Amino acid sequence: MFETLSDRLTSVFSSLRSKGRLSDADIDATTREIRIALLEADVALPVVKAFVAQVKERARGAEVSQALNPAQQVVKIVNDELIEILGGETRRLRYAKTPPTVIMLAGLQGSGKTTLAGKLARWLREQGHTPMLVAADLQRPNAVQQLQVMGERAQVAVYAPEPGNGVGDPVDVARRSIDEARRQQHDIVIIDTAGRLGIDQDMMRQAADIRAAVTPDEVLFVVDAMIGQDAVTTAQAFMDGVGFDGVVLTKLDGDARGGAALSVRHITGRPIMFASTGEKLEDFDAFHPDRMASRILD
Ligand code: GDP
């Protein structure tokens, strides 16, 4: 994960190791290298600019420290700024005062949404919740069945339209699922919605209709981290078309660069809440900006 950026930054820092004090020229050279490292990691340009400006300002203003040498000081500044750009504090799920808490998932087809639904359900079940998965992706053949398989693996209930009743209306399914969850005393409902391979107005409208019908406590935008900076464009389209409260990054295990992770928070103003790191249900956790920054600088 993020190997390229890690390697790059490590070499930037090691070139500072022999310095007793950082001149303005050293700071300029260092921030130039950091800029290149971020651009190579496919971080969106406005994010790179903001990041580098912040590091430069802090490095210039840094006191001569007894405890930290210049290289360590720069590492600390970069670490702090990485945490910041990744969202600062861990953003936890907001639960409804009166159950069920409704979580809606939105994202492109192939982003890992259905897998994520299973992972999130399992994660919540392990914390003592009684989630129910809802198959409101009625677009893709097999999507309902795939969610049912996820439900079995995660050992949680799945609400799906009856087979044989035609395709069904996803808004209706989502709405009915809430009543059903209440009846069966599930405290959390996770609604899987339809995605397309590309951004598509009908899909956006459907997701927006589901959102309007069930007023979720959290709308999570699920995005494949491996698409890098394209994640930013997709995120903006979903922001405009549906709106969301938080981001879930999937396939981080295959992401050698880190552009999506480092860009999406700054660009959308929405926190990364969860991260998926593999195909198994256990490859999933809450997203912690500080831990991610440490991994990058490890
Ligand atoms: P959906 O179309 O958005 O519902 O996507 P799926 O959940 O069907 O996932 C698409 C593919 O990505 C499947 O082959 C998943 O096994 C795979 N996948 C999902 N999440 C991850 C992840 O975090 N890491 C890896 N390596 N593969 C994943």
Short mmCIF file of C-alpha atoms and ligand atoms in Angstrom, two decimals:
data_model
loop_
_atom_site.label_atom_id
_atom_site.label_comp_id
_atom_site.label_asym_id
_atom_site.label_seq_id
_atom_site.Cartn_x
_atom_site.Cartn_y
_atom_site.Cartn_z
CA MET A 1 0.00 0.00 0.00
CA PHE A 2 1.39 3.40 -1.03
CA GLU A 3 4.87 1.93 -1.56
CA THR A 4 5.86 4.50 -4.17
CA LEU A 5 5.09 7.47 -1.97
CA SER A 6 6.73 5.86 1.06
CA ASP A 7 9.93 5.20 -0.84
CA ARG A 8 10.01 8.66 -2.31
CA LEU A 9 9.47 10.42 0.99
CA THR A 10 12.04 8.24 2.73
CA SER A 11 14.66 9.31 0.24
CA VAL A 12 13.67 12.98 0.61
CA PHE A 13 14.14 12.73 4.37
CA SER A 14 17.41 10.84 4.18
CA SER A 15 18.96 13.63 2.13
CA LEU A 16 18.32 15.97 5.07
CA ARG A 17 19.97 13.76 7.62
CA SER A 18 23.41 15.33 7.39
CA LYS A 19 22.11 18.89 7.76
CA GLY A 20 22.68 20.81 10.96
CA ARG A 21 20.17 23.49 10.10
CA LEU A 22 17.73 23.97 7.24
CA SER A 23 18.28 26.95 5.01
CA ASP A 24 15.46 28.39 2.92
CA ALA A 25 17.13 26.75 -0.09
CA ASP A 26 17.01 23.37 1.69
CA ILE A 27 13.34 23.87 2.45
CA ASP A 28 12.60 24.83 -1.15
CA ALA A 29 14.47 21.79 -2.46
CA THR A 30 12.73 19.49 0.02
CA THR A 31 9.25 20.76 -0.70
CA ARG A 32 9.93 20.48 -4.41
CA GLU A 33 10.77 16.81 -3.92
CA ILE A 34 7.66 16.30 -1.80
CA ARG A 35 5.59 17.91 -4.53
CA ILE A 36 7.00 15.50 -7.12
CA ALA A 37 6.42 12.56 -4.78
CA LEU A 38 2.75 13.52 -4.34
CA LEU A 39 2.22 14.11 -8.04
CA GLU A 40 3.73 10.71 -8.79
CA ALA A 41 1.36 9.24 -6.23
CA ASP A 42 -1.47 10.64 -8.39
CA VAL A 43 -2.65 13.11 -5.75
CA ALA A 44 -4.95 15.80 -7.17
CA LEU A 45 -3.14 19.05 -7.97
CA PRO A 46 -5.08 21.36 -5.60
CA VAL A 47 -4.31 18.93 -2.78
CA VAL A 48 -0.62 18.83 -3.68
CA LYS A 49 -0.47 22.61 -3.72
CA ALA A 50 -2.20 22.99 -0.37
CA PHE A 51 -0.04 20.28 1.20
CA VAL A 52 3.26 21.68 -0.03
CA ALA A 53 2.37 25.26 0.94
CA GLN A 54 1.52 24.09 4.44
CA VAL A 55 4.74 22.08 4.84
CA LYS A 56 6.82 24.97 3.54
CA GLU A 57 5.22 27.48 5.88
CA ARG A 58 5.68 25.27 8.90
CA ALA A 59 9.26 24.29 8.00
CA ARG A 60 10.21 27.95 7.63
CA GLY A 61 8.62 28.85 10.93
CA ALA A 62 10.05 25.86 12.78
CA GLU A 63 12.08 26.74 15.85
CA VAL A 64 15.58 25.35 16.14
CA SER A 65 14.77 22.39 18.30
CA GLN A 66 16.95 20.67 20.86
CA ALA A 67 14.99 17.48 20.67
CA LEU A 68 14.62 17.05 16.90
CA ASN A 69 17.19 17.43 14.16
CA PRO A 70 16.09 19.08 10.90
CA ALA A 71 15.29 15.79 9.20
CA GLN A 72 13.14 14.69 12.15
CA GLN A 73 11.43 18.05 12.19
CA VAL A 74 10.47 17.73 8.53
CA VAL A 75 9.26 14.18 9.11
CA LYS A 76 7.08 15.43 11.95
CA ILE A 77 5.64 18.26 9.84
CA VAL A 78 4.92 15.92 6.92
CA ASN A 79 3.37 13.40 9.29
CA ASP A 80 1.09 16.06 10.82
CA GLU A 81 0.08 17.32 7.40
CA LEU A 82 -0.61 13.81 6.09
CA ILE A 83 -2.91 13.21 9.06
CA GLU A 84 -4.63 16.50 8.30
CA ILE A 85 -5.10 15.78 4.60
CA LEU A 86 -6.42 12.31 5.45
CA GLY A 87 -9.06 13.88 7.67
CA GLY A 88 -7.50 14.46 11.10
CA GLU A 89 -9.64 12.59 13.60
CA THR A 90 -11.25 9.23 12.90
CA ARG A 91 -14.86 9.90 11.96
CA ARG A 92 -17.11 7.33 13.59
CA LEU A 93 -20.52 6.20 12.40
CA ARG A 94 -23.47 8.23 13.62
CA TYR A 95 -26.22 6.04 14.96
CA ALA A 96 -29.87 7.04 14.88
CA LYS A 97 -31.43 7.97 18.24
CA THR A 98 -34.28 5.65 17.41
CA PRO A 99 -33.24 2.48 15.58
CA PRO A 100 -32.83 1.44 12.91
CA THR A 101 -29.80 3.44 11.84
CA VAL A 102 -29.99 3.61 8.06
CA ILE A 103 -26.75 3.41 6.07
CA MET A 104 -26.93 3.78 2.32
CA LEU A 105 -24.08 2.74 0.01
CA ALA A 106 -23.49 4.45 -3.32
CA GLY A 107 -20.76 4.05 -5.89
CA LEU A 108 -19.83 2.76 -9.31
CA GLN A 109 -20.29 -0.85 -10.30
CA GLY A 110 -17.13 -2.79 -9.55
CA SER A 111 -16.10 -0.37 -6.81
CA GLY A 112 -16.50 -3.19 -4.29
CA LYS A 113 -19.83 -1.99 -2.92
CA THR A 114 -21.52 -5.34 -2.43
CA THR A 115 -18.41 -6.83 -0.85
CA LEU A 116 -18.22 -3.78 1.36
CA ALA A 117 -21.84 -4.23 2.41
CA GLY A 118 -20.95 -7.68 3.72
CA LYS A 119 -17.81 -6.44 5.43
CA LEU A 120 -19.57 -3.57 7.14
CA ALA A 121 -22.40 -5.85 8.25
CA ARG A 122 -19.96 -8.34 9.74
CA TRP A 123 -17.96 -5.58 11.44
CA LEU A 124 -21.14 -4.17 12.99
CA ARG A 125 -22.36 -7.61 14.03
CA GLU A 126 -19.06 -8.24 15.80
CA GLN A 127 -19.70 -5.07 17.78
CA GLY A 128 -22.99 -6.42 19.00
CA HIS A 129 -25.31 -4.85 16.42
CA THR A 130 -27.97 -6.72 14.48
CA PRO A 131 -27.65 -5.32 10.97
CA MET A 132 -29.82 -6.18 7.99
CA LEU A 133 -28.57 -5.93 4.41
CA VAL A 134 -30.96 -4.59 1.79
CA ALA A 135 -30.69 -5.50 -1.88
CA ALA A 136 -31.74 -2.32 -3.65
CA ASP A 137 -29.38 -2.97 -6.55
CA LEU A 138 -31.92 -4.42 -8.94
CA GLN A 139 -30.07 -3.31 -12.04
CA ARG A 140 -27.30 -5.84 -12.29
CA PRO A 141 -28.23 -9.49 -12.81
CA ASN A 142 -26.97 -11.48 -9.83
CA ALA A 143 -26.58 -8.45 -7.58
CA VAL A 144 -29.37 -9.65 -5.28
CA GLN A 145 -27.93 -13.14 -5.16
CA GLN A 146 -24.44 -11.78 -4.55
CA LEU A 147 -25.72 -9.80 -1.59
CA GLN A 148 -27.47 -12.89 -0.28
CA VAL A 149 -24.17 -14.77 -0.42
CA MET A 150 -22.51 -11.88 1.42
CA GLY A 151 -25.24 -12.01 4.04
CA GLU A 152 -24.63 -15.71 4.59
CA ARG A 153 -20.91 -15.20 4.90
CA ALA A 154 -21.37 -12.28 7.28
CA GLN A 155 -24.12 -14.13 9.13
CA VAL A 156 -26.61 -11.30 8.86
CA ALA A 157 -30.14 -11.06 7.49
CA VAL A 158 -30.77 -9.91 3.92
CA TYR A 159 -33.90 -8.16 2.74
CA ALA A 160 -34.48 -8.66 -0.97
CA PRO A 161 -37.44 -8.40 -3.34
CA GLU A 162 -39.30 -11.66 -3.83
CA PRO A 163 -38.06 -13.51 -6.89
CA GLY A 164 -40.60 -13.77 -9.69
CA ASN A 165 -42.23 -10.42 -8.99
CA GLY A 166 -40.57 -8.71 -11.88
CA VAL A 167 -37.58 -6.47 -11.34
CA GLY A 168 -39.18 -4.42 -8.60
CA ASP A 169 -38.70 -0.83 -7.62
CA PRO A 170 -35.51 -0.15 -5.65
CA VAL A 171 -37.03 2.87 -3.90
CA ASP A 172 -39.92 0.74 -2.78
CA VAL A 173 -37.62 -2.05 -1.62
CA ALA A 174 -35.54 0.42 0.38
CA ARG A 175 -38.61 1.97 1.97
CA ARG A 176 -40.18 -1.37 2.88
CA SER A 177 -36.91 -2.64 4.29
CA ILE A 178 -37.01 -0.04 7.05
CA ASP A 179 -40.41 -1.25 8.26
CA GLU A 180 -39.19 -4.80 8.07
CA ALA A 181 -36.06 -3.95 10.07
CA ARG A 182 -38.21 -2.33 12.73
CA ARG A 183 -40.49 -5.36 12.83
CA GLN A 184 -37.59 -7.79 13.12
CA GLN A 185 -35.72 -5.48 15.49
CA HIS A 186 -32.62 -4.97 13.44
CA ASP A 187 -30.84 -1.91 14.75
CA ILE A 188 -29.00 -1.12 11.50
CA VAL A 189 -30.06 -1.25 7.86
CA ILE A 190 -27.40 -1.25 5.14
CA ILE A 191 -28.82 -0.46 1.72
CA ASP A 192 -26.83 -1.59 -1.33
CA THR A 193 -27.77 0.52 -4.35
CA ALA A 194 -27.16 0.04 -8.05
CA GLY A 195 -23.97 1.22 -9.68
CA ARG A 196 -23.01 1.52 -13.32
CA LEU A 197 -19.64 1.17 -14.92
CA GLY A 198 -19.51 4.88 -15.54
CA ILE A 199 -21.28 7.92 -14.14
CA ASP A 200 -24.86 7.77 -15.34
CA GLN A 201 -27.73 10.17 -14.72
CA ASP A 202 -30.37 7.45 -14.28
CA MET A 203 -28.28 5.75 -11.64
CA MET A 204 -27.70 9.04 -9.85
CA ARG A 205 -31.38 9.84 -9.93
CA GLN A 206 -32.29 6.44 -8.55
CA ALA A 207 -29.78 6.78 -5.72
CA ALA A 208 -31.05 10.30 -5.00
CA ASP A 209 -34.64 8.95 -4.95
CA ILE A 210 -33.69 6.23 -2.49
CA ARG A 211 -31.96 8.80 -0.35
CA ALA A 212 -35.02 11.04 -0.37
CA ALA A 213 -37.32 8.12 0.45
CA VAL A 214 -35.45 6.72 3.44
CA THR A 215 -33.43 9.74 4.71
CA PRO A 216 -30.38 7.68 5.73
CA ASP A 217 -28.35 8.55 8.81
CA GLU A 218 -25.24 7.99 6.72
CA VAL A 219 -24.74 7.92 2.96
CA LEU A 220 -21.38 6.33 2.22
CA PHE A 221 -19.69 6.77 -1.11
CA VAL A 222 -17.72 3.63 -1.97
CA VAL A 223 -14.75 4.09 -4.26
CA ASP A 224 -12.00 1.87 -5.61
CA ALA A 225 -8.71 3.40 -4.46
CA MET A 226 -6.92 1.82 -7.40
CA ILE A 227 -8.49 4.28 -9.83
CA GLY A 228 -6.31 6.98 -8.24
CA GLN A 229 -7.20 10.56 -9.08
CA ASP A 230 -10.24 9.45 -11.12
CA ALA A 231 -11.77 8.81 -7.72
CA VAL A 232 -11.93 12.57 -7.32
CA THR A 233 -13.99 13.06 -10.48
CA THR A 234 -16.31 10.24 -9.52
CA ALA A 235 -16.65 11.57 -5.97
CA GLN A 236 -17.56 15.00 -7.26
CA ALA A 237 -20.23 13.54 -9.55
CA PHE A 238 -21.76 11.61 -6.65
CA MET A 239 -21.52 14.66 -4.44
CA ASP A 240 -23.54 16.66 -6.96
CA GLY A 241 -25.94 13.87 -7.90
CA VAL A 242 -26.65 12.14 -4.60
CA GLY A 243 -24.61 13.76 -1.84
CA PHE A 244 -22.81 11.73 0.80
CA ASP A 245 -21.56 11.95 4.37
CA GLY A 246 -18.46 9.80 4.24
CA VAL A 247 -16.18 7.83 1.95
CA VAL A 248 -15.20 4.17 1.96
CA LEU A 249 -11.98 3.34 0.15
CA THR A 250 -11.83 -0.18 -1.25
CA LYS A 251 -8.99 -2.21 -2.74
CA LEU A 252 -6.38 -0.29 -0.78
CA ASP A 253 -4.38 -3.53 -0.79
CA GLY A 254 -3.81 -3.09 -4.51
CA ASP A 255 -3.09 0.63 -4.38
CA ALA A 256 0.64 1.25 -4.67
CA ARG A 257 0.22 5.00 -5.11
CA GLY A 258 -2.31 6.52 -2.73
CA GLY A 259 -3.74 9.31 -4.89
CA ALA A 260 -7.38 8.61 -4.09
CA ALA A 261 -6.82 8.32 -0.35
CA LEU A 262 -4.85 11.54 -0.19
CA SER A 263 -7.17 13.57 -2.44
CA VAL A 264 -10.73 12.62 -1.68
CA ARG A 265 -11.12 14.24 1.72
CA HIS A 266 -9.69 17.59 0.70
CA ILE A 267 -11.64 17.72 -2.55
CA THR A 268 -15.05 16.62 -1.24
CA GLY A 269 -14.81 17.87 2.33
CA ARG A 270 -16.11 14.48 3.45
CA PRO A 271 -14.15 12.14 5.71
CA ILE A 272 -12.84 8.72 4.79
CA MET A 273 -14.64 6.52 7.30
CA PHE A 274 -13.71 2.96 6.35
CA ALA A 275 -11.10 1.12 4.35
CA SER A 276 -11.26 -2.22 2.58
CA THR A 277 -7.99 -4.05 2.13
CA GLY A 278 -8.75 -7.38 0.50
CA GLU A 279 -11.38 -9.81 -0.73
CA LYS A 280 -12.04 -11.49 2.62
CA LEU A 281 -14.75 -10.15 4.91
CA GLU A 282 -12.20 -9.48 7.64
CA ASP A 283 -10.12 -7.23 5.38
CA PHE A 284 -11.89 -4.14 6.59
CA ASP A 285 -11.70 -1.56 9.35
CA ALA A 286 -12.50 1.98 10.37
CA PHE A 287 -10.14 4.44 8.73
CA HIS A 288 -7.64 6.07 11.06
CA PRO A 289 -5.78 9.02 9.47
CA ASP A 290 -2.95 8.87 12.03
CA ARG A 291 -2.28 5.17 11.45
CA MET A 292 -2.37 5.65 7.69
CA ALA A 293 0.12 8.52 7.92
CA SER A 294 2.45 6.35 10.02
CA ARG A 295 2.23 3.58 7.45
CA ILE A 296 3.18 5.97 4.68
CA LEU A 297 6.15 7.26 6.65
CA ASP A 298 7.16 3.89 8.03
P1 GDP B 1 -19.76 -3.85 -6.79
O1 GDP B 1 -20.04 -4.03 -8.25
O2 GDP B 1 -19.42 -2.42 -6.48
O3 GDP B 1 -20.81 -4.37 -5.91
O4 GDP B 1 -18.38 -4.63 -6.51
P2 GDP B 1 -18.11 -6.05 -5.86
O5 GDP B 1 -18.36 -6.01 -4.41
O6 GDP B 1 -18.81 -7.10 -6.67
O7 GDP B 1 -16.53 -6.14 -6.07
C1 GDP B 1 -15.92 -6.17 -7.34
C2 GDP B 1 -14.65 -7.02 -7.25
O8 GDP B 1 -13.68 -6.41 -6.41
C3 GDP B 1 -14.89 -8.41 -6.66
O9 GDP B 1 -14.11 -9.32 -7.37
C4 GDP B 1 -14.38 -8.28 -5.23
O10 GDP B 1 -13.92 -9.51 -4.70
C5 GDP B 1 -13.25 -7.31 -5.39
N1 GDP B 1 -12.98 -6.53 -4.16
C6 GDP B 1 -13.86 -5.86 -3.40
N2 GDP B 1 -13.24 -5.23 -2.38
C7 GDP B 1 -11.91 -5.52 -2.51
C8 GDP B 1 -10.73 -5.13 -1.76
O11 GDP B 1 -10.76 -4.39 -0.78
N3 GDP B 1 -9.55 -5.63 -2.22
C9 GDP B 1 -9.45 -6.43 -3.32
N4 GDP B 1 -8.26 -6.85 -3.68
N5 GDP B 1 -10.53 -6.78 -4.04
C10 GDP B 1 -11.76 -6.34 -3.64
#
